[in-house]
């Protein structure tokens, strides 16, 4: 850091008419600039006190009346002096106020996420908490909101720290033995067990990425199977409204339909696919290809079989899903029962549902959720992102190499790998994050955050 940083200015509220609009200033000149806009505020305002103030233009003409808040460094979000002007939510007015602030030579417009970036650089929050801010803004399900809020409160930061601290002390012990063999004698004892324990912990955290992805993006679940199996009827039931056309004519659904629901707070995108016909020796190739494409993108595929489907046919359908997990259900169970075929459809405990009567649909919903999720509440997950997962994977790999080096190589090699693991892990918390990495992370933020 050289001379004092620029003071940042940005509108913190969305650029649309609303009840309130907020202009945010952060940096050494925040108070001076804030008082240019609101000259009625005392020169030494009480921090965290809401002043009712007139906001004025360069000639002193009153533009609005609103609240003026001052946060003194380091007790602010960014760790710098921060001023917030809460005006009425007129985009035109807010731009006049922003333009006036930007006329000051110490002020420049904030880039995306730059306030949060300063908070990170000033040690107010670690990187996982800074990222949770963006997650919270982007959250579009209750589970995503709750998980991001937990991240903001430090849920992931705590777990990363629980890994980082013992890793750092292990590294220090190993370096001690290497550099000061007399003083540090014996500090490398049990190093192999410590390395193994840390690798397991890194892998356990890495395993959370799948659940993090589900919470963040929501799950995708497709219904598929033969024509006329009752997929669209079931889809409508699950969605709770008549979204898909239903008809006794086979081949009613021609393209993929999507609907978003929220189940136990988890966002779920349901897909209804075109039913596929299968004549002996001939399959509707195009339809199958399209369905395969969809099935490859979902977290769970629900195979809906009509009562007349035999076990051989069911097995052929199961193959279509490839590597995607499949939940098999017997559809139109009201008919199936009348025909007496529901019970010999195959695997024990197979779910029987009827989109028409609603029978079994609630059980299907909860089964889908538990197949997607396993146990526990979606909101309680540590939001491990793809970025975190990449760094955790490299951490675990380095520790894996350290583990075998404990047996087959020298202490130098072990310590080198442990040091590398520490560096990779530091990318998660931010203790070893490069400028380029920070740029990439904060680009995802909105301006004013
Ligand atoms: N008895 C009974 N009839 C059903 C049930 N589900 C659907 N049907 C009837 O079966 C026919 C086909 O239903 P759809 O929901 O369109 O079936 P689909 O699998 O989407 O068919 P395609 O889109 O053509 O592949 C319609 O006449 C529905 O009313 C059910 O659970 N019980
Ligand atoms: Mg259909």
CSV table of C-alpha atoms and ligand atoms in Angstrom, one decimal:
chain,number,residue,atom,x,y,z
A,1,UNK,CA,0.0,0.0,0.0
A,2,UNK,CA,1.3,3.4,-1.0
A,3,UNK,CA,-0.5,6.7,-0.6
A,4,UNK,CA,-4.0,6.7,0.9
A,5,UNK,CA,-6.5,4.8,-1.1
A,6,UNK,CA,-9.1,6.5,-3.3
A,7,UNK,CA,-12.5,7.1,-1.7
A,8,UNK,CA,-15.1,4.9,-3.4
A,9,UNK,CA,-18.6,6.1,-4.4
A,10,UNK,CA,-21.5,4.0,-5.7
A,11,UNK,CA,-25.2,3.6,-5.5
A,12,UNK,CA,-25.9,0.6,-3.3
A,13,UNK,CA,-29.5,0.2,-4.4
A,14,UNK,CA,-30.8,-1.2,-7.7
A,15,UNK,CA,-31.1,1.4,-10.5
A,16,UNK,CA,-34.9,1.5,-10.4
A,17,UNK,CA,-37.5,3.7,-8.8
A,18,UNK,CA,-38.1,2.6,-5.2
A,19,UNK,CA,-38.9,3.9,-1.8
A,20,UNK,CA,-35.3,4.4,-0.8
A,21,UNK,CA,-32.1,4.8,-2.7
A,22,UNK,CA,-28.6,4.6,-1.1
A,23,UNK,CA,-25.4,6.4,-2.0
A,24,UNK,CA,-22.4,4.8,-0.3
A,25,UNK,CA,-19.0,6.3,0.2
A,26,UNK,CA,-16.0,4.6,1.6
A,27,UNK,CA,-12.5,5.9,2.2
A,28,UNK,CA,-10.5,8.7,3.9
A,29,UNK,CA,-12.6,11.4,2.2
A,30,UNK,CA,-16.0,9.8,2.8
A,31,UNK,CA,-17.0,12.2,5.5
A,32,UNK,CA,-15.8,15.4,3.7
A,33,UNK,CA,-17.6,14.4,0.5
A,34,UNK,CA,-20.7,13.3,2.4
A,35,UNK,CA,-20.9,16.7,4.1
A,36,UNK,CA,-20.6,18.4,0.7
A,37,UNK,CA,-23.8,16.7,-0.2
A,38,UNK,CA,-25.4,17.2,3.3
A,39,UNK,CA,-23.8,20.4,4.7
A,40,UNK,CA,-26.2,20.5,7.7
A,41,UNK,CA,-24.5,17.5,9.2
A,42,UNK,CA,-22.0,18.4,12.0
A,43,UNK,CA,-18.3,18.3,11.1
A,44,UNK,CA,-17.7,15.5,13.7
A,45,UNK,CA,-20.9,13.5,13.5
A,46,UNK,CA,-21.6,10.8,16.0
A,47,UNK,CA,-20.8,7.5,14.4
A,48,UNK,CA,-23.8,5.2,13.7
A,49,UNK,CA,-26.2,8.0,14.4
A,50,UNK,CA,-29.0,8.6,11.8
A,51,UNK,CA,-29.1,12.4,11.0
A,52,UNK,CA,-32.0,13.8,9.1
A,53,UNK,CA,-30.4,16.0,6.5
A,54,UNK,CA,-31.0,18.0,3.3
A,55,UNK,CA,-29.1,16.8,0.3
A,56,UNK,CA,-28.0,19.8,-1.9
A,57,UNK,CA,-26.5,20.5,-5.3
A,58,UNK,CA,-23.3,22.6,-5.9
A,59,UNK,CA,-25.3,25.9,-5.5
A,60,UNK,CA,-26.9,24.8,-2.3
A,61,UNK,CA,-30.2,24.1,-3.9
A,62,UNK,CA,-32.1,21.4,-2.0
A,63,UNK,CA,-32.5,18.1,-4.0
A,64,UNK,CA,-34.0,15.9,-1.3
A,65,UNK,CA,-34.2,15.2,2.4
A,66,UNK,CA,-33.0,11.9,3.8
A,67,UNK,CA,-30.8,10.1,6.3
A,68,UNK,CA,-27.1,10.5,6.7
A,69,UNK,CA,-25.1,7.8,8.5
A,70,UNK,CA,-21.4,7.9,9.4
A,71,UNK,CA,-19.3,4.8,10.3
A,72,UNK,CA,-15.9,5.6,11.6
A,73,UNK,CA,-12.9,3.4,10.6
A,74,UNK,CA,-12.3,0.7,11.5
A,75,UNK,CA,-15.8,0.0,12.8
A,76,UNK,CA,-17.5,-0.1,9.4
A,77,UNK,CA,-18.2,-2.8,6.8
A,78,UNK,CA,-15.1,-1.9,4.7
A,79,UNK,CA,-12.9,-1.0,7.7
A,80,UNK,CA,-12.6,2.5,6.3
A,81,UNK,CA,-14.7,5.7,7.0
A,82,UNK,CA,-18.0,5.0,5.5
A,83,UNK,CA,-20.9,7.4,4.8
A,84,UNK,CA,-24.3,6.4,3.6
A,85,UNK,CA,-26.9,8.8,2.2
A,86,UNK,CA,-30.4,7.3,2.2
A,87,UNK,CA,-32.4,9.4,-0.2
A,88,UNK,CA,-35.7,8.8,-1.9
A,89,UNK,CA,-35.4,6.1,-4.6
A,90,UNK,CA,-35.4,8.3,-7.7
A,91,UNK,CA,-32.7,7.0,-10.1
A,92,UNK,CA,-32.3,10.5,-11.6
A,93,UNK,CA,-31.8,12.1,-8.1
A,94,UNK,CA,-29.4,9.4,-7.1
A,95,UNK,CA,-27.3,10.0,-10.2
A,96,UNK,CA,-27.2,13.7,-9.5
A,97,UNK,CA,-25.9,13.0,-6.0
A,98,UNK,CA,-23.4,10.4,-7.2
A,99,UNK,CA,-22.1,12.7,-10.0
A,100,UNK,CA,-21.6,15.4,-7.4
A,101,UNK,CA,-19.6,13.1,-5.2
A,102,UNK,CA,-17.5,12.0,-8.1
A,103,UNK,CA,-16.5,15.6,-8.8
A,104,UNK,CA,-14.3,15.5,-5.7
A,105,UNK,CA,-10.7,14.7,-6.7
A,106,UNK,CA,-10.3,12.0,-4.0
A,107,UNK,CA,-13.4,10.1,-5.2
A,108,UNK,CA,-13.7,7.5,-7.9
A,109,UNK,CA,-16.6,5.1,-8.8
A,110,UNK,CA,-16.5,1.7,-7.1
A,111,UNK,CA,-16.0,-1.4,-9.2
A,112,UNK,CA,-18.1,-4.5,-8.8
A,113,UNK,CA,-17.8,-5.8,-5.2
A,114,UNK,CA,-15.1,-3.2,-4.4
A,115,UNK,CA,-16.6,-2.3,-1.0
A,116,UNK,CA,-16.5,-6.0,0.0
A,117,UNK,CA,-13.0,-6.3,-1.5
A,118,UNK,CA,-11.9,-3.5,0.8
A,119,UNK,CA,-13.6,-5.3,3.7
A,120,UNK,CA,-11.5,-8.4,2.9
A,121,UNK,CA,-8.3,-6.5,2.3
A,122,UNK,CA,-8.7,-4.6,5.6
A,123,UNK,CA,-9.2,-7.9,7.4
A,124,UNK,CA,-12.8,-7.3,8.3
A,125,UNK,CA,-13.9,-10.6,6.8
A,126,UNK,CA,-12.2,-13.6,5.2
A,127,UNK,CA,-12.7,-14.6,1.6
A,128,UNK,CA,-15.4,-17.2,2.3
A,129,UNK,CA,-17.5,-14.5,4.1
A,130,UNK,CA,-17.0,-12.0,1.3
A,131,UNK,CA,-18.2,-14.6,-1.2
A,132,UNK,CA,-21.2,-15.4,1.1
A,133,UNK,CA,-22.2,-11.7,0.5
A,134,UNK,CA,-22.5,-12.4,-3.2
A,135,UNK,CA,-24.2,-15.7,-2.5
A,136,UNK,CA,-26.8,-14.0,-0.4
A,137,UNK,CA,-27.5,-11.4,-3.1
A,138,UNK,CA,-27.9,-14.1,-5.7
A,139,UNK,CA,-29.9,-16.6,-3.5
A,140,UNK,CA,-33.1,-17.6,-5.1
A,141,UNK,CA,-34.4,-20.2,-2.7
A,142,UNK,CA,-34.9,-20.3,1.1
A,143,UNK,CA,-32.2,-22.9,1.5
A,144,UNK,CA,-29.8,-20.7,-0.5
A,145,UNK,CA,-30.6,-17.6,1.6
A,146,UNK,CA,-30.1,-19.6,4.9
A,147,UNK,CA,-26.9,-21.3,3.8
A,148,UNK,CA,-25.5,-17.9,2.5
A,149,UNK,CA,-26.4,-16.3,5.8
A,150,UNK,CA,-24.6,-19.1,7.7
A,151,UNK,CA,-21.6,-18.5,5.4
A,152,UNK,CA,-21.7,-14.8,6.2
A,153,UNK,CA,-21.7,-15.7,9.9
A,154,UNK,CA,-18.6,-17.8,9.3
A,155,UNK,CA,-19.8,-21.4,8.9
A,156,UNK,CA,-17.4,-22.2,6.1
A,157,UNK,CA,-14.7,-19.9,7.5
A,158,UNK,CA,-14.7,-21.9,10.8
A,159,UNK,CA,-14.4,-25.2,9.1
A,160,UNK,CA,-11.5,-23.9,6.9
A,161,UNK,CA,-9.8,-22.5,9.9
A,162,UNK,CA,-10.1,-25.8,11.7
A,163,UNK,CA,-8.1,-27.2,8.9
A,164,UNK,CA,-5.7,-24.4,8.3
A,165,UNK,CA,-4.4,-23.9,11.8
A,166,UNK,CA,-3.2,-27.5,12.4
A,167,UNK,CA,-1.8,-27.6,8.9
A,168,UNK,CA,0.2,-24.4,9.6
A,169,UNK,CA,1.5,-25.8,12.9
A,170,UNK,CA,2.4,-29.1,11.3
A,171,UNK,CA,4.3,-27.1,8.6
A,172,UNK,CA,6.1,-25.1,11.2
A,173,UNK,CA,7.1,-28.2,13.1
A,174,UNK,CA,8.5,-29.8,10.0
A,175,UNK,CA,10.4,-26.7,9.0
A,176,UNK,CA,11.7,-26.5,12.5
A,177,UNK,CA,13.1,-30.0,12.4
A,178,UNK,CA,14.7,-29.3,9.0
A,179,UNK,CA,16.2,-26.0,9.9
A,180,UNK,CA,16.9,-26.3,13.6
A,181,UNK,CA,17.3,-30.1,14.2
A,182,UNK,CA,18.7,-29.6,17.7
A,183,UNK,CA,16.0,-27.3,19.1
A,184,UNK,CA,13.1,-28.9,17.4
A,185,UNK,CA,14.1,-32.5,17.8
A,186,UNK,CA,11.1,-34.8,17.8
A,187,UNK,CA,8.6,-32.3,16.5
A,188,UNK,CA,8.1,-34.4,13.4
A,189,UNK,CA,7.0,-37.4,15.5
A,190,UNK,CA,3.6,-38.6,14.4
A,191,UNK,CA,3.8,-36.4,11.3
A,192,UNK,CA,2.3,-39.2,9.2
A,193,UNK,CA,-0.8,-39.5,11.4
A,194,UNK,CA,-1.2,-35.7,11.4
A,195,UNK,CA,-0.9,-35.6,7.6
A,196,UNK,CA,-3.5,-38.4,7.2
A,197,UNK,CA,-5.9,-36.8,9.5
A,198,UNK,CA,-5.7,-33.5,7.7
A,199,UNK,CA,-6.1,-35.1,4.3
A,200,UNK,CA,-9.3,-36.8,5.5
A,201,UNK,CA,-10.6,-33.5,6.8
A,202,UNK,CA,-9.8,-31.7,3.5
A,203,UNK,CA,-11.6,-34.5,1.7
A,204,UNK,CA,-14.6,-34.3,4.0
A,205,UNK,CA,-15.0,-30.6,3.3
A,206,UNK,CA,-14.5,-31.2,-0.4
A,207,UNK,CA,-17.4,-33.7,-0.3
A,208,UNK,CA,-19.7,-30.9,0.6
A,209,UNK,CA,-19.4,-29.4,-2.9
A,210,UNK,CA,-22.2,-31.5,-4.3
A,211,UNK,CA,-24.7,-30.2,-1.7
A,212,UNK,CA,-23.3,-26.7,-2.0
A,213,UNK,CA,-24.1,-26.9,-5.7
A,214,UNK,CA,-27.6,-28.1,-5.1
A,215,UNK,CA,-28.3,-25.3,-2.6
A,216,UNK,CA,-26.8,-22.6,-4.8
A,217,UNK,CA,-28.2,-23.6,-8.2
A,218,UNK,CA,-31.1,-25.7,-7.1
A,219,UNK,CA,-31.6,-29.3,-8.2
A,220,UNK,CA,-32.8,-30.5,-11.6
A,221,UNK,CA,-35.1,-33.4,-11.8
A,222,UNK,CA,-36.5,-34.9,-15.0
A,223,UNK,CA,-39.5,-37.2,-15.6
A,224,UNK,CA,-38.9,-39.6,-18.4
A,225,UNK,CA,-40.2,-42.8,-19.8
A,226,UNK,CA,-42.5,-44.3,-22.5
A,227,UNK,CA,-45.2,-42.4,-24.2
A,228,UNK,CA,-48.5,-42.0,-22.4
A,229,UNK,CA,-47.1,-43.2,-19.1
A,230,UNK,CA,-48.7,-40.2,-17.3
A,231,UNK,CA,-45.5,-38.1,-17.0
A,232,UNK,CA,-47.2,-34.8,-17.8
A,233,UNK,CA,-50.1,-35.5,-15.5
A,234,UNK,CA,-47.6,-36.3,-12.7
A,235,UNK,CA,-45.5,-33.2,-13.6
A,236,UNK,CA,-48.6,-31.0,-13.2
A,237,UNK,CA,-49.3,-32.6,-9.8
A,238,UNK,CA,-45.8,-32.0,-8.6
A,239,UNK,CA,-45.8,-28.4,-9.9
A,240,UNK,CA,-49.2,-27.7,-8.5
A,241,UNK,CA,-50.7,-26.3,-11.6
A,242,UNK,CA,-51.7,-27.3,-15.1
A,243,UNK,CA,-48.5,-26.5,-16.9
A,244,UNK,CA,-48.2,-29.4,-19.3
A,245,UNK,CA,-50.8,-30.5,-21.8
A,246,UNK,CA,-52.2,-33.9,-21.1
A,247,UNK,CA,-54.0,-36.1,-23.6
A,248,UNK,CA,-54.8,-39.7,-24.2
A,249,UNK,CA,-53.0,-39.4,-27.6
A,250,UNK,CA,-49.5,-40.8,-27.2
A,251,UNK,CA,-46.8,-38.2,-28.0
A,252,UNK,CA,-48.6,-35.2,-26.5
A,253,UNK,CA,-45.4,-33.7,-25.1
A,254,UNK,CA,-43.0,-32.8,-27.9
A,255,UNK,CA,-40.4,-30.7,-26.2
A,256,UNK,CA,-38.9,-30.3,-22.7
A,257,UNK,CA,-41.0,-28.3,-20.3
A,258,UNK,CA,-39.5,-26.7,-17.2
A,259,UNK,CA,-41.0,-25.5,-13.9
A,260,UNK,CA,-39.4,-24.4,-10.8
A,261,UNK,CA,-40.7,-25.3,-7.4
A,262,UNK,CA,-39.3,-25.0,-3.9
A,263,UNK,CA,-39.4,-28.2,-1.7
A,264,UNK,CA,-38.4,-27.9,1.9
A,265,UNK,CA,-36.7,-24.6,0.9
A,266,UNK,CA,-34.6,-26.3,-1.8
A,267,UNK,CA,-35.0,-24.9,-5.3
A,268,UNK,CA,-36.0,-27.7,-7.7
A,269,UNK,CA,-36.4,-27.4,-11.4
A,270,UNK,CA,-38.7,-30.1,-12.7
A,271,UNK,CA,-38.5,-31.2,-16.4
A,272,UNK,CA,-41.2,-33.0,-18.3
A,273,UNK,CA,-39.8,-34.7,-21.4
A,274,UNK,CA,-41.3,-36.0,-24.5
A,275,UNK,CA,-42.4,-39.6,-24.1
A,276,UNK,CA,-40.5,-42.0,-26.2
A,277,UNK,CA,-41.9,-44.9,-28.3
A,278,UNK,CA,-40.0,-48.1,-28.5
A,279,UNK,CA,-41.0,-50.5,-31.1
A,280,UNK,CA,-39.1,-53.7,-31.3
A,281,UNK,CA,-35.8,-53.0,-33.1
A,282,UNK,CA,-36.6,-49.4,-33.7
A,283,UNK,CA,-36.4,-46.5,-31.4
A,284,UNK,CA,-37.3,-42.9,-32.2
A,285,UNK,CA,-33.6,-41.9,-32.4
A,286,UNK,CA,-34.0,-38.1,-32.3
A,287,UNK,CA,-36.3,-38.2,-29.3
A,288,UNK,CA,-34.0,-40.5,-27.5
A,289,UNK,CA,-31.0,-38.3,-28.2
A,290,UNK,CA,-32.8,-35.3,-26.9
A,291,UNK,CA,-33.9,-37.1,-23.8
A,292,UNK,CA,-30.4,-38.4,-23.2
A,293,UNK,CA,-29.1,-34.9,-23.5
A,294,UNK,CA,-31.5,-33.7,-20.8
A,295,UNK,CA,-30.9,-36.7,-18.6
A,296,UNK,CA,-27.2,-36.0,-18.6
A,297,UNK,CA,-27.8,-32.6,-17.1
A,298,UNK,CA,-30.1,-33.5,-14.2
A,299,UNK,CA,-29.3,-34.5,-10.7
A,300,UNK,CA,-32.0,-37.2,-10.6
A,301,UNK,CA,-34.1,-38.8,-13.3
A,302,UNK,CA,-37.5,-40.2,-12.5
A,303,UNK,CA,-38.5,-43.1,-14.7
A,304,UNK,CA,-42.3,-43.2,-15.0
A,305,UNK,CA,-43.5,-46.6,-16.2
A,306,UNK,CA,-47.1,-47.4,-17.3
A,307,UNK,CA,-48.8,-50.4,-15.7
A,308,UNK,CA,-48.4,-52.4,-18.8
A,309,UNK,CA,-44.6,-52.1,-18.9
A,310,UNK,CA,-42.7,-55.3,-18.4
A,311,UNK,CA,-39.4,-55.7,-16.5
A,312,UNK,CA,-37.4,-56.0,-19.7
A,313,UNK,CA,-38.7,-52.7,-20.9
A,314,UNK,CA,-38.0,-51.1,-17.6
A,315,UNK,CA,-34.4,-52.3,-17.8
A,316,UNK,CA,-34.0,-50.8,-21.2
A,317,UNK,CA,-35.2,-47.5,-19.9
A,318,UNK,CA,-32.9,-47.6,-17.0
A,319,UNK,CA,-30.0,-47.8,-19.4
A,320,UNK,CA,-31.0,-44.6,-21.1
A,321,UNK,CA,-30.2,-42.5,-18.0
A,322,UNK,CA,-26.5,-43.4,-18.3
A,323,UNK,CA,-24.6,-42.3,-15.2
A,324,UNK,CA,-27.5,-40.2,-13.8
A,325,UNK,CA,-29.2,-41.5,-10.7
A,326,UNK,CA,-32.7,-42.9,-11.5
A,327,UNK,CA,-35.7,-43.2,-9.3
A,328,UNK,CA,-38.2,-45.7,-10.7
A,329,UNK,CA,-41.9,-45.3,-10.2
A,330,UNK,CA,-45.0,-47.2,-11.3
A,331,UNK,CA,-47.3,-44.7,-12.8
A,332,UNK,CA,-51.1,-44.8,-13.2
A,333,UNK,CA,-51.2,-47.0,-10.1
A,334,UNK,CA,-55.0,-46.6,-9.9
A,335,UNK,CA,-55.3,-48.4,-13.3
A,336,UNK,CA,-52.5,-50.8,-12.4
A,337,UNK,CA,-54.2,-51.9,-9.3
A,338,UNK,CA,-57.4,-52.6,-11.2
A,339,UNK,CA,-55.4,-54.6,-13.7
A,340,UNK,CA,-53.6,-56.4,-10.9
A,341,UNK,CA,-50.2,-55.6,-12.4
A,342,UNK,CA,-48.7,-53.0,-10.0
A,343,UNK,CA,-47.3,-55.6,-7.7
A,344,UNK,CA,-45.3,-57.5,-10.3
A,345,UNK,CA,-43.6,-54.5,-11.8
A,346,UNK,CA,-40.2,-55.3,-10.4
A,347,UNK,CA,-38.1,-54.2,-7.5
A,348,UNK,CA,-39.4,-54.4,-4.0
A,349,UNK,CA,-40.7,-51.2,-2.5
A,350,UNK,CA,-41.0,-49.5,-5.9
A,351,UNK,CA,-43.0,-46.3,-5.6
A,352,UNK,CA,-46.5,-46.4,-7.0
A,353,UNK,CA,-48.0,-43.1,-8.0
A,354,UNK,CA,-51.0,-41.8,-9.8
A,355,UNK,CA,-50.9,-38.3,-11.2
A,356,UNK,CA,-54.6,-38.4,-11.8
A,357,UNK,CA,-55.7,-39.2,-8.2
A,358,UNK,CA,-52.6,-37.8,-6.4
A,359,UNK,CA,-51.9,-41.1,-4.7
A,360,UNK,CA,-48.2,-41.5,-3.8
A,361,UNK,CA,-47.3,-38.1,-5.0
A,362,UNK,CA,-46.3,-36.7,-1.6
A,363,UNK,CA,-44.2,-39.8,-1.0
A,364,UNK,CA,-42.6,-39.3,-4.4
A,365,UNK,CA,-41.8,-35.7,-3.5
A,366,UNK,CA,-40.2,-36.6,-0.2
A,367,UNK,CA,-38.3,-39.6,-1.8
A,368,UNK,CA,-36.9,-37.3,-4.5
A,369,UNK,CA,-35.8,-34.9,-1.8
A,370,UNK,CA,-34.0,-37.5,0.3
A,371,UNK,CA,-32.4,-39.0,-2.8
A,372,UNK,CA,-31.1,-35.6,-3.7
A,373,UNK,CA,-30.1,-34.6,-0.3
A,374,UNK,CA,-29.6,-37.4,2.1
A,375,UNK,CA,-30.3,-36.3,5.7
A,376,UNK,CA,-30.1,-32.9,7.4
A,377,UNK,CA,-31.5,-29.6,6.5
A,378,UNK,CA,-30.5,-28.0,3.2
A,379,UNK,CA,-29.9,-24.7,4.9
A,380,UNK,CA,-27.2,-26.2,7.3
A,381,UNK,CA,-24.8,-27.0,4.5
A,382,UNK,CA,-21.4,-25.3,4.3
A,383,UNK,CA,-21.6,-23.6,0.9
A,384,UNK,CA,-18.5,-25.0,-0.8
A,385,UNK,CA,-18.3,-23.5,-4.2
A,386,UNK,CA,-16.6,-24.8,-7.3
A,387,UNK,CA,-13.8,-22.4,-6.6
A,388,UNK,CA,-13.4,-23.7,-3.1
A,389,UNK,CA,-13.6,-27.3,-4.3
A,390,UNK,CA,-10.8,-26.7,-6.8
A,391,UNK,CA,-8.5,-25.4,-4.1
A,392,UNK,CA,-9.6,-28.1,-1.6
A,393,UNK,CA,-8.9,-30.8,-4.2
A,394,UNK,CA,-5.4,-29.5,-4.7
A,395,UNK,CA,-5.0,-29.3,-0.9
A,396,UNK,CA,-6.0,-32.9,-0.5
A,397,UNK,CA,-3.8,-34.0,-3.4
A,398,UNK,CA,-0.7,-32.3,-1.9
A,399,UNK,CA,-1.5,-34.0,1.4
A,400,UNK,CA,-1.9,-37.3,-0.3
A,401,UNK,CA,1.6,-36.9,-1.8
A,402,UNK,CA,2.9,-35.8,1.6
A,403,UNK,CA,1.3,-39.0,3.1
A,404,UNK,CA,3.3,-41.3,0.7
A,405,UNK,CA,6.4,-39.1,1.2
A,406,UNK,CA,6.2,-39.9,4.9
A,407,UNK,CA,6.8,-43.5,4.0
A,408,UNK,CA,9.0,-43.4,1.0
A,409,UNK,CA,10.8,-40.0,0.9
A,410,UNK,CA,12.6,-37.4,2.9
A,411,UNK,CA,11.3,-35.0,5.4
A,412,UNK,CA,12.1,-32.1,3.0
A,413,UNK,CA,9.6,-33.6,0.5
A,414,UNK,CA,6.9,-34.1,3.2
A,415,UNK,CA,7.4,-30.5,4.4
A,416,UNK,CA,7.3,-29.2,0.8
A,417,UNK,CA,4.0,-30.9,0.1
A,418,UNK,CA,2.5,-29.7,3.4
A,419,UNK,CA,3.6,-26.2,2.5
A,420,UNK,CA,1.9,-26.5,-0.9
A,421,UNK,CA,-1.3,-27.8,0.8
A,422,UNK,CA,-1.3,-24.8,3.1
A,423,UNK,CA,-0.9,-22.5,0.2
A,424,UNK,CA,-3.8,-24.1,-1.7
A,425,UNK,CA,-6.0,-24.0,1.3
A,426,UNK,CA,-5.1,-20.3,1.8
A,427,UNK,CA,-6.9,-19.6,-1.5
A,428,UNK,CA,-10.1,-20.7,0.2
A,429,UNK,CA,-9.8,-18.4,3.2
A,430,UNK,CA,-7.9,-15.7,1.3
A,431,UNK,CA,-4.7,-15.9,3.3
A,432,UNK,CA,-2.8,-16.7,0.1
A,433,UNK,CA,-5.0,-15.2,-2.6
A,434,UNK,CA,-3.4,-13.5,-5.7
A,435,UNK,CA,-4.7,-10.2,-7.2
A,436,UNK,CA,-5.9,-12.2,-10.2
A,437,UNK,CA,-7.9,-14.5,-8.0
A,438,UNK,CA,-9.4,-11.6,-6.1
A,439,UNK,CA,-10.3,-9.9,-9.5
A,440,UNK,CA,-12.0,-13.0,-10.6
A,441,UNK,CA,-14.0,-13.4,-7.4
A,442,UNK,CA,-15.1,-9.8,-7.1
A,443,UNK,CA,-16.1,-9.4,-10.7
A,444,UNK,CA,-19.1,-11.6,-9.9
A,445,UNK,CA,-20.4,-9.0,-7.4
A,446,UNK,CA,-22.7,-6.1,-8.3
A,447,UNK,CA,-21.5,-2.5,-8.1
A,448,UNK,CA,-22.2,-0.9,-4.8
A,449,UNK,CA,-21.7,-4.1,-2.8
B,1,LIG,N1,-56.1,-43.5,-14.8
B,1,LIG,C1,-55.1,-42.7,-14.9
B,1,LIG,N2,-54.9,-42.1,-16.1
B,1,LIG,C2,-53.8,-41.3,-16.2
B,1,LIG,C3,-52.9,-41.1,-15.1
B,1,LIG,N3,-51.9,-40.2,-15.5
B,1,LIG,C4,-52.3,-39.9,-16.8
B,1,LIG,N4,-53.4,-40.5,-17.2
B,1,LIG,C5,-54.0,-40.4,-18.5
B,1,LIG,O1,-53.1,-41.0,-19.5
B,1,LIG,C6,-53.1,-40.2,-20.7
B,1,LIG,C7,-51.6,-39.7,-20.9
B,1,LIG,O2,-51.3,-38.8,-19.9
B,1,LIG,P1,-50.1,-37.8,-20.0
B,1,LIG,O3,-49.9,-37.2,-18.7
B,1,LIG,O4,-50.3,-36.9,-21.2
B,1,LIG,O5,-48.9,-38.8,-20.3
B,1,LIG,P2,-47.4,-38.5,-20.9
B,1,LIG,O6,-46.6,-39.6,-20.3
B,1,LIG,O7,-47.1,-37.1,-20.6
B,1,LIG,O8,-47.6,-38.7,-22.4
B,1,LIG,P3,-46.7,-38.2,-23.6
B,1,LIG,O9,-46.4,-36.8,-23.4
B,1,LIG,O10,-47.6,-38.4,-24.8
B,1,LIG,O11,-45.6,-39.1,-23.6
B,1,LIG,C8,-54.1,-39.1,-20.4
B,1,LIG,O12,-55.3,-39.5,-21.0
B,1,LIG,C9,-54.2,-39.0,-18.9
B,1,LIG,O13,-55.4,-38.5,-18.5
B,1,LIG,C10,-53.1,-41.8,-13.9
B,1,LIG,O14,-52.4,-41.6,-12.9
B,1,LIG,N5,-54.2,-42.6,-13.8
B,2,LIG,MG1,-46.5,-35.6,-21.8
